[in-house]
CSV table of C-alpha atoms in Angstrom, one decimal:
chain,number,residue,atom,x,y,z
A,882,UNK,CA,82.5,100.2,97.7
A,883,UNK,CA,83.4,103.3,99.7
A,884,UNK,CA,86.4,105.6,99.5
A,885,UNK,CA,87.9,107.0,102.7
A,886,UNK,CA,90.8,109.4,103.4
A,887,UNK,CA,93.0,108.3,106.3
A,888,UNK,CA,96.2,109.4,107.9
A,889,UNK,CA,98.6,107.1,109.8
A,890,UNK,CA,101.9,107.4,111.6
A,891,UNK,CA,104.3,104.5,111.1
A,892,UNK,CA,107.9,103.8,112.3
A,893,UNK,CA,109.7,103.3,109.0
A,894,UNK,CA,112.1,100.4,108.5
A,895,UNK,CA,115.7,101.3,108.2
A,896,UNK,CA,116.1,99.4,105.0
A,897,UNK,CA,114.5,101.3,102.1
A,898,UNK,CA,113.4,98.1,100.4
A,899,UNK,CA,111.2,97.4,103.4
A,900,UNK,CA,109.4,100.7,103.6
A,901,UNK,CA,106.9,100.1,100.8
A,902,UNK,CA,105.6,96.8,102.1
A,903,UNK,CA,105.5,98.1,105.7
A,904,UNK,CA,103.3,101.0,104.6
A,905,UNK,CA,101.0,98.8,102.5
A,906,UNK,CA,100.6,96.3,105.3
A,907,UNK,CA,99.5,99.0,107.7
A,908,UNK,CA,97.2,100.6,105.2
A,909,UNK,CA,95.5,97.3,104.5
A,910,UNK,CA,94.3,97.2,108.1
A,911,UNK,CA,92.1,100.1,107.1
A,912,UNK,CA,91.0,99.0,103.6
A,913,UNK,CA,92.5,98.4,100.2
A,914,UNK,CA,95.1,101.1,99.5
A,915,UNK,CA,94.4,103.2,96.4
A,916,UNK,CA,96.7,106.1,96.6
A,917,UNK,CA,99.2,107.1,99.4
A,918,UNK,CA,102.2,109.2,100.1
A,919,UNK,CA,104.6,109.7,103.0
A,920,UNK,CA,104.2,113.4,103.6
A,921,UNK,CA,106.7,114.0,106.3
A,922,UNK,CA,109.3,112.1,108.3
A,923,UNK,CA,110.1,112.9,111.9
A,924,UNK,CA,113.4,111.6,113.2
A,925,UNK,CA,113.9,110.7,116.9
A,926,UNK,CA,117.0,109.2,118.5
A,927,UNK,CA,116.0,105.7,117.7
A,928,UNK,CA,113.6,105.8,114.7
A,929,UNK,CA,112.0,107.6,111.9
A,930,UNK,CA,108.3,108.1,112.0
A,931,UNK,CA,106.5,108.6,108.7
A,932,UNK,CA,103.3,110.5,108.4
A,933,UNK,CA,101.3,108.9,105.6
A,934,UNK,CA,98.2,110.2,104.0
A,935,UNK,CA,96.1,107.8,101.9
A,936,UNK,CA,92.9,107.0,100.2
A,937,UNK,CA,91.6,103.4,100.9
A,938,UNK,CA,88.6,101.6,99.6
A,939,UNK,CA,86.3,99.4,101.6
A,940,UNK,CA,83.4,97.2,100.6
B,100,UNK,CA,119.9,101.1,69.2
B,101,UNK,CA,119.5,101.0,73.0
B,102,UNK,CA,116.6,103.3,73.9
B,103,UNK,CA,117.1,105.7,76.8
B,104,UNK,CA,114.0,105.9,78.9
B,105,UNK,CA,113.2,108.6,81.5
B,106,UNK,CA,110.3,108.8,83.9
B,107,UNK,CA,109.1,112.2,85.0
B,108,UNK,CA,106.8,112.5,88.0
B,109,UNK,CA,105.3,115.7,89.5
B,110,UNK,CA,102.7,114.4,92.0
B,111,UNK,CA,99.4,116.1,91.7
B,112,UNK,CA,97.8,118.0,94.6
B,113,UNK,CA,100.9,118.8,96.5
B,114,UNK,CA,101.4,122.4,95.4
B,115,UNK,CA,104.5,121.7,93.2
B,116,UNK,CA,105.9,125.1,92.2
B,117,UNK,CA,106.5,123.6,88.8
B,118,UNK,CA,103.7,121.4,87.6
B,119,UNK,CA,101.1,122.2,90.3
B,120,UNK,CA,99.0,124.4,88.1
B,121,UNK,CA,97.6,124.2,84.6
B,122,UNK,CA,100.0,122.0,82.8
B,123,UNK,CA,102.9,124.2,83.7
B,124,UNK,CA,105.3,121.2,83.8
B,125,UNK,CA,104.5,120.6,80.1
B,126,UNK,CA,107.5,122.7,78.9
B,127,UNK,CA,109.7,120.6,81.1
B,128,UNK,CA,108.3,117.5,79.6
B,129,UNK,CA,108.8,118.9,76.1
B,130,UNK,CA,112.4,119.6,76.9
B,131,UNK,CA,113.2,116.3,78.6
B,132,UNK,CA,111.5,114.4,75.7
B,133,UNK,CA,114.2,115.8,73.4
B,134,UNK,CA,117.1,114.3,75.3
B,135,UNK,CA,115.7,110.8,75.7
B,136,UNK,CA,114.1,108.2,73.5
B,137,UNK,CA,111.1,107.6,75.7
B,138,UNK,CA,109.5,109.7,78.4
B,139,UNK,CA,107.0,108.1,80.7
B,140,UNK,CA,105.0,110.7,82.6
B,141,UNK,CA,101.5,111.2,83.8
B,142,UNK,CA,98.4,113.3,83.0
B,143,UNK,CA,99.2,116.0,85.6
B,144,UNK,CA,102.3,116.8,83.7
B,145,UNK,CA,100.9,116.8,80.2
B,146,UNK,CA,97.4,118.2,80.8
B,147,UNK,CA,96.9,121.9,80.1
B,148,UNK,CA,93.1,122.0,79.7
B,149,UNK,CA,92.6,123.5,76.3
B,150,UNK,CA,96.3,123.4,75.7
B,151,UNK,CA,98.4,120.3,75.0
B,152,UNK,CA,101.4,119.3,72.9
B,153,UNK,CA,101.7,116.0,71.1
B,154,UNK,CA,105.0,114.4,71.9
B,155,UNK,CA,105.4,111.1,69.9
B,156,UNK,CA,107.9,109.7,72.4
B,157,UNK,CA,105.9,110.4,75.5
B,158,UNK,CA,103.9,107.6,77.2
B,159,UNK,CA,100.9,109.2,78.9
B,160,UNK,CA,100.5,106.9,81.9
B,161,UNK,CA,98.1,107.4,84.8
B,162,UNK,CA,99.5,107.5,88.3
B,163,UNK,CA,98.2,104.2,89.6
B,164,UNK,CA,99.6,102.5,86.5
B,165,UNK,CA,102.9,104.3,87.0
B,166,UNK,CA,103.1,102.8,90.5
B,167,UNK,CA,102.2,99.3,89.2
B,168,UNK,CA,104.8,99.7,86.4
B,169,UNK,CA,107.4,100.8,88.9
B,170,UNK,CA,106.6,97.8,91.1
B,171,UNK,CA,107.3,95.5,88.1
B,172,UNK,CA,103.7,94.3,88.2
B,173,UNK,CA,102.7,95.9,84.8
B,174,UNK,CA,104.5,96.5,81.6
B,175,UNK,CA,103.6,99.4,79.3
B,176,UNK,CA,102.6,98.5,75.7
B,177,UNK,CA,102.7,101.4,73.2
B,178,UNK,CA,99.8,101.6,70.8
B,179,UNK,CA,99.1,103.5,67.6
B,180,UNK,CA,95.7,104.7,68.9
B,181,UNK,CA,93.0,104.0,71.5
B,182,UNK,CA,89.2,104.1,71.3
B,183,UNK,CA,88.3,106.6,74.0
B,184,UNK,CA,85.2,106.1,76.0
B,185,UNK,CA,83.7,109.2,77.5
B,186,UNK,CA,82.3,108.6,81.0
B,187,UNK,CA,80.1,111.5,82.2
B,188,UNK,CA,78.8,112.1,85.7
B,189,UNK,CA,75.0,112.3,85.5
B,190,UNK,CA,75.2,114.9,88.3
B,191,UNK,CA,76.5,117.4,85.6
B,192,UNK,CA,74.1,120.0,84.4
B,193,UNK,CA,72.7,119.4,80.8
B,194,UNK,CA,74.4,122.6,79.4
B,195,UNK,CA,77.7,121.6,80.9
B,196,UNK,CA,77.4,118.1,79.5
B,197,UNK,CA,76.7,119.6,76.1
B,198,UNK,CA,79.9,121.7,76.3
B,199,UNK,CA,81.8,118.5,77.0
B,200,UNK,CA,80.2,116.6,74.1
B,201,UNK,CA,81.1,119.5,71.8
B,202,UNK,CA,84.7,119.3,73.0
B,203,UNK,CA,84.6,115.6,72.2
B,204,UNK,CA,83.2,116.2,68.8
B,205,UNK,CA,85.8,118.8,68.1
B,206,UNK,CA,88.5,116.3,69.0
B,207,UNK,CA,86.9,113.8,66.6
B,208,UNK,CA,86.5,116.3,63.7
B,209,UNK,CA,89.5,118.5,64.1
B,210,UNK,CA,92.0,116.1,65.5
B,211,UNK,CA,90.8,112.8,64.1
B,212,UNK,CA,90.6,111.1,67.5
B,213,UNK,CA,88.4,107.9,67.9
B,214,UNK,CA,85.8,108.0,70.5
B,215,UNK,CA,83.1,105.5,71.3
B,216,UNK,CA,79.5,106.5,72.2
B,217,UNK,CA,79.5,108.1,75.6
B,218,UNK,CA,78.0,106.8,78.9
B,219,UNK,CA,76.3,108.7,81.7
B,220,UNK,CA,76.7,107.3,85.3
B,221,UNK,CA,73.5,105.8,86.8
B,222,UNK,CA,74.1,107.9,89.9
B,223,UNK,CA,75.8,111.2,90.6
B,224,UNK,CA,79.4,110.5,91.6
B,225,UNK,CA,79.3,113.1,94.5
B,226,UNK,CA,82.9,114.1,94.6
B,227,UNK,CA,84.0,115.8,97.8
B,228,UNK,CA,87.3,117.6,98.3
B,229,UNK,CA,89.6,117.6,101.3
B,230,UNK,CA,92.8,119.4,102.3
B,231,UNK,CA,95.0,117.4,104.5
B,232,UNK,CA,97.2,118.6,107.4
B,233,UNK,CA,100.2,118.3,105.1
B,234,UNK,CA,98.7,120.9,102.8
B,235,UNK,CA,98.1,118.3,100.0
B,236,UNK,CA,94.6,118.0,98.6
B,237,UNK,CA,92.7,114.7,98.5
B,238,UNK,CA,89.2,113.8,97.7
B,239,UNK,CA,86.6,111.0,98.0
B,240,UNK,CA,83.8,109.7,95.7
B,241,UNK,CA,80.4,109.2,97.1
B,242,UNK,CA,79.4,106.6,94.5
B,243,UNK,CA,82.5,104.8,93.2
B,244,UNK,CA,80.4,101.8,92.2
B,245,UNK,CA,78.5,104.0,89.8
B,246,UNK,CA,81.8,105.1,88.3
B,247,UNK,CA,82.9,101.5,87.8
B,248,UNK,CA,79.6,100.4,86.3
B,249,UNK,CA,79.8,103.1,83.7
B,250,UNK,CA,83.4,102.2,82.9
B,251,UNK,CA,82.5,98.5,82.5
B,252,UNK,CA,79.8,99.4,80.0
B,253,UNK,CA,82.2,101.5,78.0
B,254,UNK,CA,84.9,98.8,78.0
B,255,UNK,CA,82.8,95.7,77.5
B,256,UNK,CA,79.9,96.9,75.4
B,257,UNK,CA,81.2,100.0,73.6
B,258,UNK,CA,84.7,98.7,73.0
B,259,UNK,CA,86.6,101.5,74.7
B,260,UNK,CA,90.3,100.9,75.2
B,261,UNK,CA,90.8,104.1,77.3
B,262,UNK,CA,88.4,106.0,79.5
B,263,UNK,CA,88.0,109.8,79.8
B,264,UNK,CA,86.1,110.7,82.9
B,265,UNK,CA,84.2,113.9,83.4
B,266,UNK,CA,83.0,114.3,87.0
B,267,UNK,CA,81.0,117.2,88.3
B,268,UNK,CA,83.2,118.8,90.9
B,269,UNK,CA,82.0,121.2,93.6
B,270,UNK,CA,82.2,124.8,92.6
B,271,UNK,CA,84.5,126.6,95.0
B,272,UNK,CA,83.9,130.1,93.7
B,273,UNK,CA,85.3,132.8,96.0
B,274,UNK,CA,87.2,130.4,98.2
B,275,UNK,CA,90.7,131.3,99.3
B,276,UNK,CA,92.0,128.0,98.0
B,277,UNK,CA,90.8,128.6,94.5
B,278,UNK,CA,91.9,132.2,94.5
B,279,UNK,CA,95.4,131.1,95.6
B,280,UNK,CA,95.5,128.5,92.9
B,281,UNK,CA,94.5,131.0,90.2
B,282,UNK,CA,97.2,133.3,91.4
B,283,UNK,CA,99.8,130.5,91.0
B,284,UNK,CA,100.8,130.0,94.6
B,285,UNK,CA,98.3,127.6,96.1
B,286,UNK,CA,97.6,123.9,95.9
B,287,UNK,CA,95.2,122.7,93.2
B,288,UNK,CA,92.0,122.1,95.3
B,289,UNK,CA,90.7,119.5,92.8
B,290,UNK,CA,93.8,117.5,92.1
B,291,UNK,CA,93.7,114.9,94.9
B,292,UNK,CA,90.1,113.9,94.0
B,293,UNK,CA,90.9,113.7,90.3
B,294,UNK,CA,93.6,111.2,91.0
B,295,UNK,CA,91.3,109.1,93.1
B,296,UNK,CA,88.8,108.9,90.2
B,297,UNK,CA,91.3,107.7,87.6
B,298,UNK,CA,93.0,105.4,90.1
B,299,UNK,CA,89.7,103.6,90.8
B,300,UNK,CA,89.2,102.8,87.1
B,301,UNK,CA,92.8,101.9,86.4
B,302,UNK,CA,93.0,99.6,89.4
B,303,UNK,CA,89.8,97.8,88.4
B,304,UNK,CA,90.1,97.6,84.6
B,305,UNK,CA,93.9,98.0,84.0
B,306,UNK,CA,93.1,100.5,81.2
B,307,UNK,CA,94.4,104.0,80.4
B,308,UNK,CA,92.3,106.6,82.1
B,309,UNK,CA,92.4,110.4,82.8
B,310,UNK,CA,90.0,112.9,84.2
B,311,UNK,CA,88.6,116.3,83.3
B,312,UNK,CA,86.6,118.1,86.0
B,313,UNK,CA,83.3,119.6,85.0
B,314,UNK,CA,82.9,123.1,86.6
B,315,UNK,CA,80.9,126.2,86.2
B,316,UNK,CA,82.6,129.1,84.4
B,317,UNK,CA,84.6,131.4,86.6
B,318,UNK,CA,84.4,135.2,86.6
B,319,UNK,CA,87.0,137.1,84.5
B,320,UNK,CA,90.0,137.9,86.6
B,321,UNK,CA,92.8,140.0,85.0
B,322,UNK,CA,95.3,139.0,87.7
B,323,UNK,CA,95.4,135.2,86.9
B,324,UNK,CA,98.9,133.8,87.0
B,325,UNK,CA,100.3,132.6,83.7
B,326,UNK,CA,100.8,129.2,85.3
B,327,UNK,CA,97.1,128.9,85.8
B,328,UNK,CA,95.9,130.7,82.7
B,329,UNK,CA,95.4,127.6,80.5
B,330,UNK,CA,92.4,126.6,82.6
B,331,UNK,CA,90.7,129.9,81.9
B,332,UNK,CA,90.5,129.5,78.2
B,333,UNK,CA,87.4,127.4,77.5
B,334,UNK,CA,84.3,125.7,78.9
B,335,UNK,CA,86.0,122.3,79.6
B,336,UNK,CA,89.3,120.8,80.5
B,337,UNK,CA,88.7,117.9,78.2
B,338,UNK,CA,90.9,118.5,75.0
B,339,UNK,CA,94.2,117.7,76.6
B,340,UNK,CA,92.8,114.5,78.2
B,341,UNK,CA,91.5,113.2,74.9
B,342,UNK,CA,94.8,113.9,73.2
B,343,UNK,CA,96.8,112.2,75.9
B,344,UNK,CA,94.5,109.2,76.0
B,345,UNK,CA,94.5,108.8,72.3
B,346,UNK,CA,97.9,107.2,72.3
B,347,UNK,CA,98.3,106.2,76.0
B,348,UNK,CA,100.1,102.9,76.4
B,349,UNK,CA,98.1,99.8,77.4
B,350,UNK,CA,99.1,97.8,80.4
B,351,UNK,CA,100.3,94.2,80.5
B,352,UNK,CA,100.1,92.5,83.8
B,353,UNK,CA,103.2,90.5,84.7
B,354,UNK,CA,102.8,87.2,86.6
B,355,UNK,CA,106.4,86.3,86.8
B,356,UNK,CA,107.3,86.1,90.4
B,357,UNK,CA,110.9,85.1,90.0
B,358,UNK,CA,113.3,83.2,87.7
B,359,UNK,CA,114.8,80.1,89.2
B,360,UNK,CA,118.4,79.0,88.8
B,361,UNK,CA,117.6,77.1,85.7
B,362,UNK,CA,116.1,80.2,84.0
B,363,UNK,CA,112.5,78.9,84.4
B,364,UNK,CA,109.9,81.5,85.1
B,365,UNK,CA,108.1,80.9,88.4
B,366,UNK,CA,104.6,82.3,87.9
B,367,UNK,CA,102.4,83.8,90.6
B,368,UNK,CA,99.2,82.0,91.4
B,369,UNK,CA,99.5,79.6,88.4
B,370,UNK,CA,98.8,82.4,86.0
B,371,UNK,CA,99.6,82.3,82.3
B,372,UNK,CA,102.2,84.9,81.4
B,373,UNK,CA,100.8,87.0,78.5
B,374,UNK,CA,102.8,87.0,75.3
B,375,UNK,CA,105.2,89.9,75.3
B,376,UNK,CA,105.8,92.2,72.4
B,377,UNK,CA,109.2,93.6,71.5
B,378,UNK,CA,107.9,97.1,72.1
B,379,UNK,CA,106.7,96.4,75.6
B,380,UNK,CA,108.5,98.4,78.3
B,381,UNK,CA,109.5,96.9,81.6
B,382,UNK,CA,110.5,99.0,84.6
B,383,UNK,CA,114.0,97.6,84.4
B,384,UNK,CA,114.4,99.7,81.2
B,385,UNK,CA,113.8,103.0,83.0
B,386,UNK,CA,117.2,104.7,83.0
B,387,UNK,CA,116.3,107.7,85.1
B,388,UNK,CA,113.5,109.0,87.3
B,389,UNK,CA,113.1,112.8,87.8
B,390,UNK,CA,110.9,114.2,90.6
B,391,UNK,CA,110.8,117.1,93.1
B,392,UNK,CA,113.3,116.7,95.9
B,393,UNK,CA,110.7,117.3,98.6
B,394,UNK,CA,108.1,114.8,97.2
B,395,UNK,CA,109.9,111.5,97.4
B,396,UNK,CA,107.4,109.7,99.6
B,397,UNK,CA,105.5,108.0,96.9
B,398,UNK,CA,105.2,104.4,95.7
B,399,UNK,CA,106.9,104.7,92.4
B,400,UNK,CA,110.1,106.2,93.9
B,401,UNK,CA,110.2,103.6,96.6
B,402,UNK,CA,110.0,100.8,94.0
B,403,UNK,CA,112.4,102.3,91.5
B,404,UNK,CA,115.0,103.1,94.2
B,405,UNK,CA,115.5,99.3,94.4
B,406,UNK,CA,116.4,99.0,90.8
B,407,UNK,CA,119.3,100.4,88.7
B,408,UNK,CA,117.2,103.5,87.8
B,409,UNK,CA,119.1,106.7,88.5
B,410,UNK,CA,117.0,108.9,90.7
B,411,UNK,CA,117.4,112.6,90.0
B,412,UNK,CA,115.7,115.1,92.3
B,413,UNK,CA,115.0,118.7,91.5
B,414,UNK,CA,115.5,121.1,94.5
B,415,UNK,CA,113.7,124.2,93.1
B,416,UNK,CA,110.5,122.3,92.4
B,417,UNK,CA,109.2,122.8,96.0
B,418,UNK,CA,106.0,121.5,97.3
B,419,UNK,CA,104.0,121.0,100.5
B,420,UNK,CA,105.6,117.6,101.0
B,421,UNK,CA,108.7,117.2,103.2
B,422,UNK,CA,110.2,113.9,102.2
B,423,UNK,CA,113.6,113.8,100.5
B,424,UNK,CA,115.5,110.7,99.3
B,425,UNK,CA,118.0,111.2,102.2
B,426,UNK,CA,115.1,111.0,104.7
B,427,UNK,CA,114.4,107.5,103.4
B,428,UNK,CA,118.0,106.4,103.1
B,429,UNK,CA,117.8,106.4,99.3
B,430,UNK,CA,120.7,107.5,97.1
B,431,UNK,CA,119.8,110.2,94.5
B,432,UNK,CA,121.5,112.8,92.4
B,433,UNK,CA,120.3,116.2,93.5
B,434,UNK,CA,120.2,119.1,91.0
B,435,UNK,CA,118.9,122.6,91.4
B,436,UNK,CA,116.7,122.9,88.3
B,437,UNK,CA,115.1,120.9,85.5
B,438,UNK,CA,117.6,122.6,83.1
B,439,UNK,CA,120.4,121.0,85.2
B,440,UNK,CA,118.5,117.7,85.2
B,441,UNK,CA,118.3,117.8,81.4
B,442,UNK,CA,122.1,118.4,81.2
B,443,UNK,CA,122.6,115.5,83.6
B,444,UNK,CA,120.4,113.2,81.4
B,445,UNK,CA,122.5,114.1,78.4
B,446,UNK,CA,125.7,113.1,80.2
B,447,UNK,CA,124.2,109.9,81.6
B,448,UNK,CA,122.8,108.9,78.3
B,449,UNK,CA,126.1,109.1,76.7
B,450,UNK,CA,128.0,107.3,79.5
B,451,UNK,CA,129.6,110.5,80.9
B,452,UNK,CA,129.8,110.8,84.7
B,453,UNK,CA,128.1,114.1,85.5
B,454,UNK,CA,130.8,114.7,88.2
B,455,UNK,CA,133.4,115.0,85.5
B,456,UNK,CA,131.8,118.3,84.4
B,457,UNK,CA,132.7,119.9,87.7
B,458,UNK,CA,135.7,122.2,88.2
B,459,UNK,CA,136.9,120.0,91.1
B,460,UNK,CA,137.4,116.2,90.9
B,461,UNK,CA,138.7,114.3,93.9
B,462,UNK,CA,141.4,111.6,93.3
B,463,UNK,CA,140.2,108.0,93.2
B,464,UNK,CA,140.2,106.4,96.6
B,465,UNK,CA,140.9,102.9,97.9
B,466,UNK,CA,137.7,101.0,98.7
B,467,UNK,CA,137.3,100.4,102.5
B,468,UNK,CA,134.6,98.8,104.6
B,469,UNK,CA,133.8,102.1,106.3
B,470,UNK,CA,130.2,101.3,107.0
B,471,UNK,CA,128.5,98.8,109.2
B,472,UNK,CA,126.0,96.5,107.5
B,473,UNK,CA,122.7,96.8,109.2
B,474,UNK,CA,121.0,93.5,110.1
């Protein structure tokens, strides 16, 4: 197993209930999420972009 | 009597102005514990290195477990005591290991805690530290498998029901980050890596875990901030961890996916639902969650915002994070201070709307569909 620090940017769903699964799904493309946080949100005219920092594990 | 349950979160490694140092959120936890029946909080809040305070109604719950609990995946099961297994990084110098063993023996003889025989990892853990663009601190482990092998030995051979990890951390003597932290205005450079260590064990073994970094002694500095002073007192940060783990709740995995219209439990993956105990705590029993207003981008908040838990955010507990509930479209009650949060809890607990304590109260209005439902 290895641990890796990653950062991603993700358009956040409008519905709060959809935010967590959207982030987990995106992080899973990099590994198994261990710990993460949205650190900042940038709002444009059409969407909110979340900056997410995370530790994932890979085999 | 219906217990009133509060969760208090101060994420570690984000430079929280209250709770980002050496257990400086512990007074807040002590105060909140007096206005609720149960307080669920995590090691970063309760750990003051050599300093700690035993609060019988506090459930010392590691961050990964908090997230699983908030998701409804795990329940918390209070215990009378745990057998703590000491897991020591073999990359630690022998004298420093001895200091930690003496701290463990002191906890056994002077506090009456139960510890199993200790285990050394078979490889150095090789912790490395990182500071992210946000200003938060993170870290990675060079040998996570060694950590997990040691934990497995403690749990399955030594009989440990909680794990205290001591990992050798890089000495950062003279660095600006460490200096800022000791002066009470930086971000804890170790915190992010500490969280990764305990998260790895909790994820794998579903067992209480907390971490104490092993570090070389620092030079005497008369200008240390009071908020960081607790970490200057001794040779280890272990005592608070052992006290916290001694009665940390166990975790009960929930396999109930949903309840059908007939009231039958639909289980996930054909699992058998473990027997519940009357003292088990489910996330639906959390009446309020308190956290810094700028640090709402975490998993637990996102989960609990979808339940009936009242979210209370504290404005004056600033941090390097920049995510408020409003940024996420989540409703929360915003207060200035933890003192105000405590008053709010008293009101909520007794069924009093906090808005009724304001000098101005608007008349009741007729309900109108003044918003458009989003698809």
